[in-house]
Amino acid sequence: MKAMQYTGYGDPSKIREADVPIPKPAPDQLLVKVAASSVNPIDWKLRNGSLRFLVPVRFPSIPGMDLAGEVVEIGTKVTRYRPGDRVMASLTSRRFGTAAEFAVVDERLAAPVPKMMNDHEAAALPLAGQTALQALRDLGRVKEGDTVLIVGASGGVGHYAVQIAKVFGAKVFAVCSGVNAPWVRELGADEIIDYTQTSEFGSPASFDVIFDTVVSEPFGRYQGLLKPDGIYVSTLPTLGLMARSVLLRLLSKQRIKTIMFKSNGEDLAFLSKLAEERRLRSVIDSVFPLSQLDLAHRRSQSGHARGKIVIDHGGSAAPT
């Protein structure tokens, strides 16, 4: 089968096309013909070596964690899916490999694709959507009436976070550029903060939860905006944040937490149901063919993607 591979640590030129055997599903796995996948920041961080001490890569290696496609074969212990089913999933960082014609997926990580969702929208959802869900629900404990600040609201994780926070009944303040403000507001944001026009993100002690998907400034930038028992959730486990988290527990009721994404089919099925109910949608920044995965990585690394970057594997299914 055709696949893209990392050939070593470095820039996107380290991504090359290769012919490799079609994988065989284990007893608890699905073999999926991949219609679309997506690019997430972790993909190029694995490629450039910045995560090599946490998640070392063995070369050559097929990149990619998200996929949407059709089940073509099932393992002997699989009970919930049959050949012909459309599924989406996010693999783990230690078993990635969706930038290929076929991929194997643990049954427990998969969820059905809603009939009204096309393959591009489905492939965009798993990692970013589950990250937003777990950050807000499990770490931030967002509930009805909370006030939530989302930094990076127009990004892959951020645009899902806006919608999920609204599902939970929160009032959402979204930080993004003015050019992205109209569609972020359409996603449900109550207030837009244009970071290109102001450095003031709110009044002191305004927010129950701050979800920082950008992590380009120190926690001190946001601490005063949190309520006395507020929670700051980060997508990046920096040493500074970890040290500050320990100190904060001794001095305050405020908390610093870092989302460590865990793929699971139950969370993805929850998001799938929201999509089916038209309460959650994927915003697609751009679509690249599989052969141009290197260009998709460059787009992601630019930091200017609006929503998700999707990889089309050919023959993506339209919604029915």
XYZ file of C-alpha atoms in Angstrom:
320
model
C 0.000 0.000 0.000
C 0.992 3.636 -0.411
C 2.053 5.392 2.779
C 3.981 8.419 3.913
C 6.883 7.918 6.304
C 9.128 9.894 8.605
C 12.663 8.954 7.575
C 14.358 10.751 10.469
C 14.106 13.751 12.769
C 14.107 17.094 11.001
C 12.067 19.408 8.796
C 9.142 18.338 6.541
C 11.581 17.142 3.864
C 11.999 14.084 6.104
C 8.537 12.933 4.990
C 8.757 10.546 2.036
C 6.388 8.312 0.105
C 6.853 4.549 0.423
C 5.245 1.210 -0.441
C 4.642 -0.908 2.651
C 2.617 -4.039 3.439
C -1.046 -3.667 4.422
C -1.222 -4.204 8.203
C -3.141 -7.147 9.655
C -5.668 -6.430 12.411
C -5.144 -8.050 15.806
C -8.150 -9.837 17.374
C -9.437 -6.586 18.916
C -8.713 -4.343 15.930
C -10.318 -3.035 12.758
C -8.579 -2.702 9.412
C -9.763 0.607 7.953
C -9.409 1.868 4.395
C -8.515 5.465 5.178
C -10.537 8.086 3.325
C -9.124 11.097 5.188
C -6.773 11.910 8.043
C -5.696 15.158 9.665
C -2.613 16.958 10.905
C -2.224 17.979 14.546
C 0.685 19.864 16.138
C 1.856 16.674 17.844
C 2.534 15.203 14.380
C 5.228 17.701 13.482
C 6.548 17.803 17.051
C 7.165 14.065 16.780
C 8.810 14.605 13.392
C 11.113 17.451 14.421
C 12.284 15.628 17.538
C 11.010 18.079 20.133
C 9.185 15.218 21.891
C 11.888 12.589 21.391
C 12.533 12.172 25.129
C 8.821 11.606 25.849
C 7.796 9.734 22.702
C 10.816 8.507 20.714
C 10.143 7.636 17.065
C 11.569 4.533 15.403
C 12.340 5.204 11.744
C 10.988 4.731 9.191
C 7.598 5.466 10.725
C 4.150 6.195 9.294
C 2.814 9.425 10.861
C -0.722 10.484 11.665
C -3.197 9.799 14.477
C -6.630 10.836 13.165
C -8.593 8.996 10.514
C -11.997 8.508 8.969
C -12.741 5.638 6.648
C -14.440 2.324 5.997
C -13.920 -0.905 7.898
C -12.719 -3.599 5.497
C -11.732 -6.364 7.954
C -12.277 -7.074 11.650
C -10.395 -9.083 14.254
C -11.883 -12.205 15.781
C -12.850 -10.457 19.042
C -14.457 -7.366 17.477
C -18.191 -7.140 18.244
C -19.325 -3.575 17.549
C -18.303 -3.090 13.909
C -18.618 -4.910 10.620
C -16.993 -4.476 7.199
C -18.612 -1.541 5.413
C -19.089 0.568 8.567
C -17.793 4.139 8.462
C -15.670 4.940 11.497
C -13.413 7.644 12.867
C -10.704 7.368 15.484
C -7.538 8.812 16.928
C -4.667 6.419 17.497
C -2.166 6.827 20.311
C 1.158 8.645 19.989
C 2.972 5.314 20.340
C 0.930 3.553 17.649
C 0.351 6.255 15.071
C 0.134 5.491 11.377
C -2.896 6.963 9.587
C -1.010 8.632 6.702
C -1.530 5.530 4.584
C -4.100 3.769 2.443
C -4.972 1.400 5.306
C -4.561 1.529 9.077
C -5.402 -0.726 12.012
C -7.487 0.719 14.840
C -8.260 -0.688 18.286
C -12.016 -1.232 18.510
C -12.143 0.693 21.800
C -10.795 3.850 20.115
C -13.299 3.977 17.250
C -16.718 5.594 16.910
C -19.281 5.600 14.100
C -19.255 8.540 11.701
C -22.634 10.344 11.663
C -24.410 9.996 8.321
C -24.535 13.768 7.870
C -20.744 14.183 8.349
C -18.334 13.856 5.430
C -14.939 12.182 5.743
C -13.008 15.446 5.979
C -15.150 16.664 8.887
C -14.924 13.278 10.598
C -11.142 13.007 10.251
C -10.735 16.483 11.748
C -12.617 15.664 14.942
C -11.013 12.859 17.001
C -7.816 14.174 18.615
C -8.685 17.877 18.749
C -12.299 17.292 19.763
C -11.451 14.825 22.513
C -8.688 17.107 23.785
C -11.171 19.972 24.121
C -13.762 17.725 25.758
C -11.389 16.220 28.300
C -9.828 19.596 29.115
C -13.155 21.294 29.805
C -15.166 18.426 31.301
C -12.560 16.436 33.219
C -9.990 19.074 34.210
C -11.938 22.328 34.123
C -15.176 20.735 35.360
C -17.119 23.296 33.340
C -20.773 23.511 34.295
C -23.895 25.549 33.653
C -23.314 29.243 34.364
C -19.508 29.151 34.375
C -17.523 31.840 32.598
C -14.805 30.372 30.375
C -11.935 32.055 28.528
C -10.598 30.125 25.524
C -7.226 31.305 24.238
C -6.677 30.286 20.630
C -10.381 29.930 19.880
C -9.931 29.738 16.108
C -7.443 26.849 16.197
C -7.999 23.127 15.864
C -8.641 22.443 19.557
C -9.948 25.924 20.321
C -12.845 25.959 17.864
C -14.160 22.694 19.295
C -13.673 24.034 22.830
C -15.925 27.029 22.097
C -18.736 24.718 21.013
C -18.288 22.184 23.816
C -18.218 24.883 26.499
C -21.539 26.168 25.138
C -22.986 22.637 25.253
C -22.102 22.593 28.961
C -23.931 25.890 29.483
C -20.957 28.202 29.944
C -20.563 31.822 28.920
C -17.645 31.803 26.490
C -15.057 34.534 25.932
C -13.018 33.653 22.842
C -9.532 35.029 22.142
C -8.733 35.141 18.419
C -7.827 37.641 15.712
C -10.453 39.995 14.346
C -10.447 38.303 10.940
C -11.625 35.073 12.582
C -14.150 36.724 14.870
C -17.279 36.295 12.686
C -17.097 32.515 12.360
C -15.925 31.981 15.945
C -18.987 33.939 17.053
C -21.106 31.697 14.827
C -19.761 28.721 16.774
C -21.377 30.175 19.895
C -18.834 32.510 21.504
C -20.581 35.145 23.635
C -17.718 37.615 23.540
C -14.784 37.968 21.146
C -11.442 39.337 22.315
C -9.263 40.402 19.384
C -5.700 39.878 20.596
C -4.375 42.021 17.734
C -6.213 45.031 19.162
C -5.949 44.570 22.934
C -3.831 42.848 25.539
C -6.655 42.991 28.078
C -8.537 39.683 28.107
C -10.953 40.539 30.913
C -11.446 42.019 34.356
C -9.701 40.673 37.455
C -11.237 37.469 38.853
C -13.541 37.074 35.827
C -13.192 33.437 34.834
C -14.008 30.082 36.372
C -11.894 28.345 33.748
C -9.182 29.517 31.352
C -8.337 27.021 28.612
C -5.065 28.016 26.972
C -4.552 26.165 23.682
C -1.659 28.405 22.611
C 0.591 28.464 25.700
C 2.797 31.268 24.401
C 2.757 33.351 27.604
C 3.495 32.513 31.250
C 0.733 31.630 33.700
C 1.224 34.978 35.433
C -0.397 36.570 32.383
C -3.673 34.843 33.314
C -3.605 34.284 37.067
C -5.254 37.587 37.931
C -8.109 36.832 35.531
C -9.044 33.648 37.406
C -11.582 33.599 40.195
C -10.161 32.663 43.624
C -11.000 29.004 42.968
C -10.552 29.154 39.191
C -8.805 26.557 37.040
C -6.234 27.189 34.315
C -5.942 24.341 31.795
C -2.976 24.160 29.429
C -2.317 21.980 26.398
C 1.448 22.003 27.008
C 3.208 20.601 30.129
C 6.013 23.151 30.531
C 8.472 22.951 33.427
C 7.437 26.430 34.526
C 3.792 25.443 34.741
C 4.552 22.279 36.679
C 6.602 24.185 39.225
C 3.979 26.923 39.505
C 1.254 24.295 39.968
C 2.977 22.833 43.026
C 3.515 26.269 44.557
C -0.060 27.353 43.843
C -1.469 24.427 45.802
C 0.287 25.726 48.899
C -0.878 29.321 48.530
C -4.235 29.364 46.782
C -7.402 27.517 45.779
C -6.610 28.230 42.138
C -5.344 25.280 40.146
C -3.127 24.688 37.098
C -3.818 21.551 35.080
C -2.425 20.165 31.835
C -4.479 18.065 29.468
C -2.877 14.724 28.601
C -5.116 13.491 25.807
C -6.393 9.916 26.095
C -8.141 8.515 23.047
C -11.286 6.510 23.744
C -14.334 5.558 21.746
C -16.838 6.644 24.398
C -15.711 10.269 24.299
C -15.599 10.194 20.514
C -19.115 8.729 20.390
C -20.281 11.588 22.635
C -18.809 14.104 20.195
C -20.309 12.187 17.277
C -23.737 12.508 18.880
C -23.258 16.268 19.305
C -22.356 16.501 15.626
C -25.419 14.500 14.682
C -27.538 16.908 16.745
C -25.907 19.845 14.891
C -24.380 21.121 18.145
C -20.787 20.544 17.042
C -19.109 21.016 13.693
C -15.636 20.834 12.231
C -14.165 23.923 10.597
C -11.703 22.952 7.871
C -8.759 25.266 7.273
C -7.337 23.452 4.246
C -7.220 20.076 2.512
C -4.046 18.506 1.094
C -3.607 15.265 -0.845
C -1.700 12.532 0.953
C 1.292 13.095 -1.344
C 1.594 16.667 -0.005
C 1.695 15.778 3.689
C 4.901 17.812 3.975
C 3.047 20.962 2.903
C 0.291 20.225 5.419
C 2.931 20.028 8.156
C 4.337 23.383 7.073
C 0.850 24.883 7.228
C 0.341 23.546 10.740
C 3.727 24.804 11.899
C 2.901 28.295 10.632
C 0.472 28.705 13.543
C -2.088 30.370 11.278
C -4.469 27.489 10.599
C -8.142 28.334 11.114
C -9.732 25.127 12.342
C -8.304 21.806 11.159
C -5.908 20.748 8.398
C -7.157 17.642 6.614
C -5.440 15.093 4.386
C -7.521 13.601 1.578
C -6.622 10.019 0.695
C -8.806 9.910 -2.409
C -12.442 8.987 -2.785
C -13.704 10.619 0.402
C -17.341 9.930 1.030
C -19.918 12.706 0.995
C -22.588 12.948 3.718
C -25.779 11.013 3.106
